[in-house]
Amino acid sequence: MANLLVLGTQWGDEGKGKIVDLLTPAFEVVARYQGGHNAGHTVWVRGRKIVLHLIPSGILHAGTLCVIGNGLVIAPAAFFKEIGDLEAQGVAAGPARVAVSRGAHLIMPWHPLAERFSEDRRGEKKIGTTCRGIGPAYEDKAARLGVRAGDLADLGILREKIADAVAAKEPVFRAFGLPALDAEAIYREYAGWAEKLGPYLQDVSELLDERMKRGESVLFEGAQGALLDLDHGTYPYVTSSSSTAGGAATGLGVGPRTIHGVLGITKAYTTRVGSGPFPTELDSDLGRTIATRGDEFGATTGRPRRCGWFDAVAVRYACRVNGVDRIALTKPDVLAGLGDIPVCTGYRYKGRLLKSFPPETWMLAEVVPEYRTLAGWPESLRGAADPGSLPKSFVEYVRVLEDLVEARVAIVSTGVERADTVLLEDELRGIVDLDRVRAAAGK
Ligand code: IMP
């Protein structure tokens, strides 16, 4: 089996968790390459909701190795809370199933403190972050002040690194009236994590290389979404890591040629949490109806998500930046019965039609979207088992989207459970055994 990269093509929350979980049985390894516990990947199994933050969404399939790359930032307490929650639900998540890169950076106690301060100081211009310390941990990584998971292996090194970082932070914290940092107390806390985290730590680049040489295949899992990428997203209203496809190579220590295909997860409408421009936003009762029907509340923070129409300009851009060749279209069932459905086909800036998604976020904030209205589908899509049972107007919606974003739709997700899936390509039927999935779900 070829390796596959799965990522979101919008502002996150496209439903990656379900698709990764569905595809996992075809892969031996699922490897995440960026972000931290800011992510929230929801997987439903037989009516049970499981939300994953740090652990790859392949964990629910016994026998799959889940890998956390050097591109992630890890809060040890959050990691072990998630492991504990999974094990309480009968999901094995010990070191035999989860490998953490020695190069991953640790979220330290000063990171969430600094982030809350920075968000408050920005006032109206706040990013609307998850306040988990993610951004400041990546700041320290770039400033070469970070503490890495591998540093836990030598307590002398750990103590020194923490002391150096605290010495750099202390004057700033003091000047702004933030709580005092006690390097020794922080060292003791992290020395405590060292023993627990130790068995999970591995040289992930080497591990993946060995597994691939053995003929095993890897599913690379992105978190957040392409439009939240630090370089290619709507900067500064982005997360602080490389959520686009390029991040997989740097975030796991694999060569770009190990990525054989890129599957973009795309919601049939658009959502966004936090601040930043959103051209097709529906700040109206209709937007709130979509939010309610789609259960659009943050899996990590519980914040309501902003909702709007499908934005083909943004998704076409994401497909280009990531080399997306196929799409899994999620949540079209939410739009059933809403009447005609507008799709954004272009942006006008100061009256001029733009050629593509603008890299300047201030320009994006001013664009006027142009829409093409498509016939909606009154029928629910639930229970559709094959392409032939999908409503005609929905099939036409898919065809128009494919033309606009320049990528084929290969999977349609019609509900939250694994079995609520329609495969549009024969090639995928060899990867996903839907009959087995449906039989297991009693459908
Ligand atoms: P941070 O990742 O906590 O720094 O937040 C930066 C931006 O990314 C904010 O707008 C967050 O709402 C957004 N964000 C972070 N993680 C996710 C996610 O998993 N889904 C959707 N938005 C996210």
XYZ file of C-alpha atoms and ligand atoms in Angstrom:
466
model
C 0.000 0.000 0.000
C 1.214 3.491 -0.805
C 1.627 6.047 1.972
C -1.082 8.699 2.198
C -1.223 12.138 3.757
C -4.568 13.328 5.112
C -5.104 16.995 5.957
C -7.835 19.610 6.211
C -8.250 22.072 3.337
C -10.094 24.789 5.279
C -9.730 26.297 8.765
C -9.732 22.973 10.602
C -12.642 20.908 11.922
C -13.298 19.359 8.513
C -13.826 15.916 10.049
C -10.317 14.503 9.676
C -10.707 12.261 12.734
C -13.479 10.179 11.163
C -11.699 9.768 7.830
C -8.331 8.859 9.392
C -10.116 6.320 11.609
C -11.919 4.890 8.568
C -8.736 4.545 6.495
C -6.501 3.267 9.310
C -7.068 -0.511 8.795
C -5.206 -0.186 5.461
C -2.072 1.203 7.173
C 0.346 -0.148 9.761
C 1.336 3.282 11.081
C -0.516 6.565 11.596
C 1.833 9.504 12.151
C 0.964 13.037 13.212
C 3.378 15.768 12.228
C 2.442 19.083 13.875
C 0.362 20.952 16.447
C -0.436 19.870 19.946
C -3.474 19.483 22.177
C -5.048 22.513 20.468
C -6.449 19.967 17.986
C -9.679 18.105 18.556
C -10.353 15.081 16.363
C -13.728 13.498 16.951
C -14.389 9.852 16.181
C -17.762 8.152 16.726
C -17.791 4.409 17.240
C -21.162 2.711 17.729
C -22.753 5.789 19.292
C -19.735 6.513 21.488
C -17.950 9.850 20.979
C -14.175 9.806 21.371
C -12.273 13.085 21.124
C -8.548 12.920 20.465
C -6.236 15.891 20.903
C -2.648 14.690 20.671
C -2.857 10.981 19.936
C -3.275 10.132 16.233
C -6.787 9.145 15.172
C -5.614 5.619 14.277
C -5.453 4.618 17.951
C -8.870 2.935 17.941
C -7.584 0.142 15.687
C -5.510 -2.354 17.675
C -2.290 -3.222 15.930
C -1.737 0.225 14.422
C 1.308 2.087 15.654
C 0.547 5.759 16.390
C 3.451 8.147 16.008
C 3.855 11.676 17.348
C 6.508 13.538 15.362
C 9.173 16.065 16.242
C 6.921 18.747 14.706
C 4.515 18.562 17.646
C 4.575 20.374 20.967
C 3.571 18.213 23.913
C 2.124 19.084 27.287
C 2.958 15.956 29.334
C -0.095 16.345 31.598
C -2.413 16.558 28.563
C -0.684 13.571 26.943
C -1.146 11.346 29.985
C -4.723 12.539 30.552
C -5.559 11.435 27.007
C -3.753 8.112 27.427
C -5.639 7.560 30.704
C -9.018 8.426 29.141
C -8.386 6.048 26.241
C -7.312 3.200 28.493
C -10.378 3.783 30.708
C -12.430 3.155 27.558
C -10.591 -0.054 26.835
C -8.252 1.350 24.174
C -4.643 0.260 24.695
C -2.395 3.319 24.405
C 0.860 2.240 26.025
C 4.349 2.509 24.519
C 3.682 -0.534 22.322
C 1.035 1.492 20.499
C 2.268 5.090 20.778
C 5.731 6.411 19.891
C 6.741 9.995 20.679
C 9.644 11.699 18.935
C 12.618 12.614 21.101
C 12.747 15.812 19.053
C 9.208 16.963 19.966
C 9.197 20.132 22.059
C 7.602 20.229 25.483
C 5.014 22.776 26.500
C 6.340 24.336 29.703
C 4.327 26.038 32.492
C 5.303 29.506 31.260
C 3.793 28.955 27.805
C 0.047 29.151 28.639
C 0.765 32.069 31.024
C 2.554 34.016 28.289
C -0.175 33.193 25.781
C -3.036 34.442 27.941
C -1.124 37.641 28.587
C -0.393 38.129 24.887
C -4.010 37.477 23.845
C -5.327 39.938 26.476
C -2.821 42.568 25.391
C -3.975 42.294 21.769
C -7.542 43.139 22.869
C -9.765 43.476 19.780
C -6.953 42.112 17.633
C -6.580 38.866 19.546
C -5.967 35.691 17.498
C -8.559 33.732 19.460
C -6.113 30.932 20.242
C -6.940 27.837 22.273
C -4.683 29.177 25.071
C -2.982 25.790 25.447
C 0.528 27.288 25.212
C 1.004 26.068 21.643
C 2.176 29.355 20.061
C 4.668 30.263 22.829
C 6.136 26.727 22.739
C 6.830 27.131 19.011
C 8.208 30.630 19.727
C 10.740 29.099 22.131
C 11.580 26.439 19.549
C 12.385 29.153 16.979
C 14.236 31.178 19.633
C 16.331 28.060 20.394
C 15.181 28.067 23.997
C 12.940 25.016 23.830
C 13.064 21.931 26.007
C 12.711 18.758 23.940
C 11.246 15.422 24.957
C 14.669 13.794 24.513
C 16.097 16.134 27.163
C 14.115 14.163 29.766
C 16.613 11.315 29.354
C 19.320 13.225 31.244
C 18.116 15.030 34.351
C 21.275 17.158 34.516
C 20.643 18.462 31.001
C 16.956 18.948 31.804
C 17.732 21.017 34.918
C 20.180 23.176 32.968
C 17.807 23.754 30.044
C 14.964 24.735 32.347
C 17.258 27.065 34.304
C 18.440 28.726 31.062
C 14.921 29.172 29.732
C 13.635 30.551 33.051
C 16.590 32.959 33.222
C 15.570 34.257 29.782
C 11.863 34.535 30.668
C 12.107 35.844 34.226
C 12.937 39.520 33.463
C 10.076 39.737 30.958
C 7.609 38.009 33.278
C 8.655 40.321 36.139
C 8.375 43.469 33.988
C 4.814 42.586 32.984
C 3.669 41.476 36.443
C 3.266 37.802 35.463
C 3.675 35.091 38.111
C 7.235 34.340 39.263
C 8.808 31.249 37.672
C 10.496 28.810 40.027
C 13.031 26.910 37.902
C 13.650 24.270 40.561
C 9.933 23.516 41.068
C 9.448 23.290 37.281
C 12.450 20.981 37.046
C 10.977 18.697 39.729
C 7.645 18.546 37.894
C 9.275 17.654 34.563
C 11.724 15.214 36.157
C 8.545 13.450 37.354
C 7.297 13.216 33.761
C 10.667 11.875 32.604
C 10.110 8.409 34.017
C 6.562 8.164 32.666
C 7.301 9.565 29.202
C 10.626 7.733 28.792
C 9.187 4.436 27.478
C 7.253 6.293 24.743
C 10.276 8.184 23.390
C 11.850 7.056 20.125
C 13.879 8.265 17.184
C 10.773 8.616 15.036
C 12.577 9.338 11.779
C 14.529 6.084 12.145
C 11.449 4.165 13.286
C 9.431 5.268 10.241
C 12.313 4.492 7.914
C 12.618 0.965 9.340
C 8.880 0.370 9.132
C 8.701 1.574 5.525
C 11.714 -0.540 4.554
C 9.816 -3.521 5.977
C 7.025 -2.751 3.515
C 4.643 -1.177 6.024
C 2.588 1.811 4.935
C 2.071 5.080 6.746
C -0.904 7.393 7.008
C 0.393 10.901 7.708
C -2.147 12.873 9.742
C -2.369 16.674 9.679
C -4.068 18.673 12.410
C -5.809 22.067 12.219
C -6.216 22.956 8.512
C -4.318 24.391 5.535
C -5.675 27.896 6.076
C -4.296 27.875 9.650
C -0.760 27.061 8.449
C 1.911 29.429 9.757
C 3.242 30.179 6.252
C 0.328 29.566 3.920
C -2.645 30.357 6.156
C -4.380 33.635 6.925
C -1.428 35.070 8.869
C -1.439 36.260 11.639
C -4.750 34.480 12.327
C -3.126 31.066 12.143
C -1.693 28.395 14.371
C 2.079 28.354 14.907
C 2.996 25.180 13.013
C 3.154 23.865 9.439
C -0.185 22.172 8.978
C 0.242 21.963 5.198
C 1.669 18.882 3.472
C 5.249 20.165 3.589
C 5.089 19.977 7.383
C 4.911 16.173 7.250
C 8.484 15.853 5.980
C 9.987 18.246 8.532
C 7.626 17.225 11.331
C 8.503 13.516 11.124
C 11.946 13.404 9.567
C 10.842 11.632 6.383
C 11.724 12.539 2.813
C 9.029 14.237 0.702
C 9.038 11.276 -1.700
C 7.592 9.064 1.038
C 4.309 10.968 0.608
C 2.625 9.179 -2.267
C -0.741 10.898 -2.247
C -2.586 13.702 -0.484
C -6.224 13.399 0.520
C -7.829 16.727 1.414
C -10.660 16.662 3.916
C -13.167 19.307 2.886
C -16.417 20.259 4.554
C -19.390 20.927 2.237
C -19.612 24.383 3.836
C -17.017 26.429 5.740
C -16.341 26.934 9.449
C -13.762 28.809 11.454
C -13.030 29.148 15.189
C -11.172 32.144 16.528
C -10.570 35.480 14.806
C -9.595 36.327 11.244
C -11.221 37.053 7.893
C -13.858 34.666 6.567
C -15.286 35.914 3.241
C -18.297 33.575 3.043
C -19.291 33.858 6.715
C -23.031 33.835 7.432
C -23.444 36.056 10.470
C -27.172 35.348 10.432
C -29.850 32.963 11.644
C -29.000 30.708 8.699
C -25.365 30.547 9.865
C -26.548 29.646 13.346
C -28.910 26.998 11.930
C -25.985 25.382 10.104
C -23.918 25.544 13.315
C -26.644 23.794 15.293
C -27.340 21.150 12.641
C -23.646 20.494 12.159
C -22.888 20.487 15.888
C -20.289 23.159 15.173
C -18.775 23.641 18.592
C -15.029 23.348 19.171
C -13.979 19.811 20.176
C -11.186 21.311 22.312
C -12.584 24.565 23.713
C -16.346 24.159 23.179
C -16.402 27.554 21.423
C -19.133 27.969 18.765
C -17.688 27.847 15.249
C -18.432 30.577 12.719
C -20.241 29.101 9.683
C -20.527 30.082 6.025
C -20.961 28.815 2.468
C -18.443 26.663 0.635
C -15.526 28.781 -0.548
C -14.069 27.273 -3.714
C -11.399 29.991 -3.992
C -9.982 29.036 -0.592
C -10.202 25.267 -1.193
C -8.632 25.533 -4.680
C -5.746 27.418 -3.060
C -5.413 24.740 -0.353
C -5.414 21.993 -2.994
C -2.586 23.772 -4.812
C -0.435 24.459 -1.742
C -0.761 20.861 -0.554
C -0.785 18.960 -3.836
C -4.201 17.524 -2.949
C -5.232 14.996 -5.566
C -8.377 13.642 -3.952
C -10.982 14.992 -1.571
C -13.169 13.502 1.124
C -16.266 15.703 1.273
C -17.728 15.804 4.773
C -21.012 16.899 6.311
C -23.100 17.521 3.171
C -25.980 15.971 5.159
C -26.023 19.190 7.250
C -27.114 21.179 4.165
C -29.998 18.824 3.248
C -33.332 20.626 3.029
C -31.851 24.130 3.206
C -33.029 25.054 -0.312
C -30.673 26.421 -2.963
C -27.021 26.453 -1.979
C -24.640 29.261 -2.937
C -20.975 28.401 -3.562
C -18.296 31.091 -3.662
C -16.544 31.007 -7.042
C -14.466 34.196 -6.953
C -13.403 37.241 -4.927
C -13.615 40.899 -5.918
C -11.217 43.325 -4.291
C -12.038 47.014 -4.900
C -14.177 45.908 -7.837
C -11.415 43.829 -9.458
C -11.825 40.056 -9.774
C -8.837 38.346 -8.119
C -7.099 35.472 -9.870
C -6.672 33.466 -6.668
C -6.725 33.463 -2.862
C -4.685 36.514 -1.776
C -1.672 35.956 0.533
C -2.410 39.302 2.237
C -4.908 38.710 5.009
C -5.876 42.394 5.091
C -6.935 42.048 1.443
C -8.899 38.892 2.212
C -10.756 40.843 4.896
C -12.033 43.269 2.215
C -12.963 40.910 -0.620
C -16.541 40.586 -1.834
C -17.357 36.954 -2.656
C -19.093 36.080 -5.926
C -21.527 33.204 -5.719
C -23.025 30.631 -8.013
C -26.262 29.208 -6.681
C -26.783 25.476 -7.007
C -29.914 23.437 -6.438
C -29.950 21.923 -2.956
C -31.015 18.416 -2.052
C -34.166 18.039 0.036
C -33.467 14.423 0.940
C -31.222 13.356 3.769
C -28.074 11.591 2.608
C -28.066 9.277 5.614
C -28.068 5.638 4.741
C -26.846 6.166 1.166
C -24.738 3.084 0.508
C -23.393 3.674 -2.988
C -22.983 6.546 -5.461
C -26.192 5.512 -7.254
C -28.293 6.254 -4.163
C -27.107 9.864 -3.808
C -29.625 12.580 -4.820
C -29.088 13.957 -8.348
C -28.737 17.584 -7.228
C -26.076 16.548 -4.697
C -24.128 14.688 -7.373
C -24.254 17.869 -9.468
C -23.016 19.883 -6.431
C -20.055 17.520 -6.157
C -19.303 17.799 -9.876
C -19.311 21.619 -9.741
C -17.080 21.625 -6.636
C -14.597 19.291 -8.346
C -14.360 21.642 -11.342
C -13.933 24.689 -9.135
C -11.287 23.300 -6.787
C -9.490 21.190 -9.406
C -9.518 17.933 -7.420
C -11.688 14.810 -7.505
C -14.090 13.934 -4.699
C -13.313 10.329 -3.775
C -15.209 9.937 -0.501
C -18.488 11.401 0.710
C -19.167 11.303 4.432
C -22.889 11.280 5.165
C -22.854 11.063 8.959
C -20.611 10.762 11.986
C -20.204 6.977 12.132
C -17.620 5.015 10.099
C -20.396 3.291 8.165
C -21.922 6.614 7.034
C -19.621 6.779 4.040
C -19.948 6.535 0.261
C -16.891 5.692 -1.834
C -16.913 7.267 -5.280
C -13.757 5.580 -6.593
C -13.111 1.913 -7.289
C -9.499 2.278 -6.159
C -10.705 3.185 -2.662
C -12.891 0.121 -2.419
C -9.639 -1.842 -2.241
C -8.505 0.288 0.721
C -11.724 0.643 2.693
C -13.835 -2.444 3.214
C -17.173 -0.717 3.767
C -19.097 -3.980 3.855
C -17.025 -5.081 6.846
C -17.401 -1.651 8.478
C -21.192 -1.779 7.991
C -21.426 -5.343 9.259
C -19.453 -4.389 12.392
C -21.839 -1.469 12.947
C -24.869 -3.727 12.445
C -25.980 -1.725 9.363
P -3.571 28.036 18.588
O -3.354 26.856 17.681
O -4.139 27.642 19.926
O -2.373 28.925 18.676
O -4.728 28.942 17.909
C -4.510 29.648 16.696
C -5.761 29.606 15.816
O -5.947 28.285 15.344
C -7.060 29.989 16.542
O -7.908 30.640 15.618
C -7.651 28.646 16.917
O -9.048 28.697 17.064
C -7.261 27.833 15.690
N -7.169 26.393 15.956
C -6.193 25.735 16.633
N -6.437 24.408 16.636
C -7.559 24.231 15.929
C -8.311 23.054 15.547
O -7.960 21.910 15.838
N -9.435 23.280 14.808
C -9.813 24.530 14.412
N -9.153 25.631 14.745
C -8.038 25.489 15.481
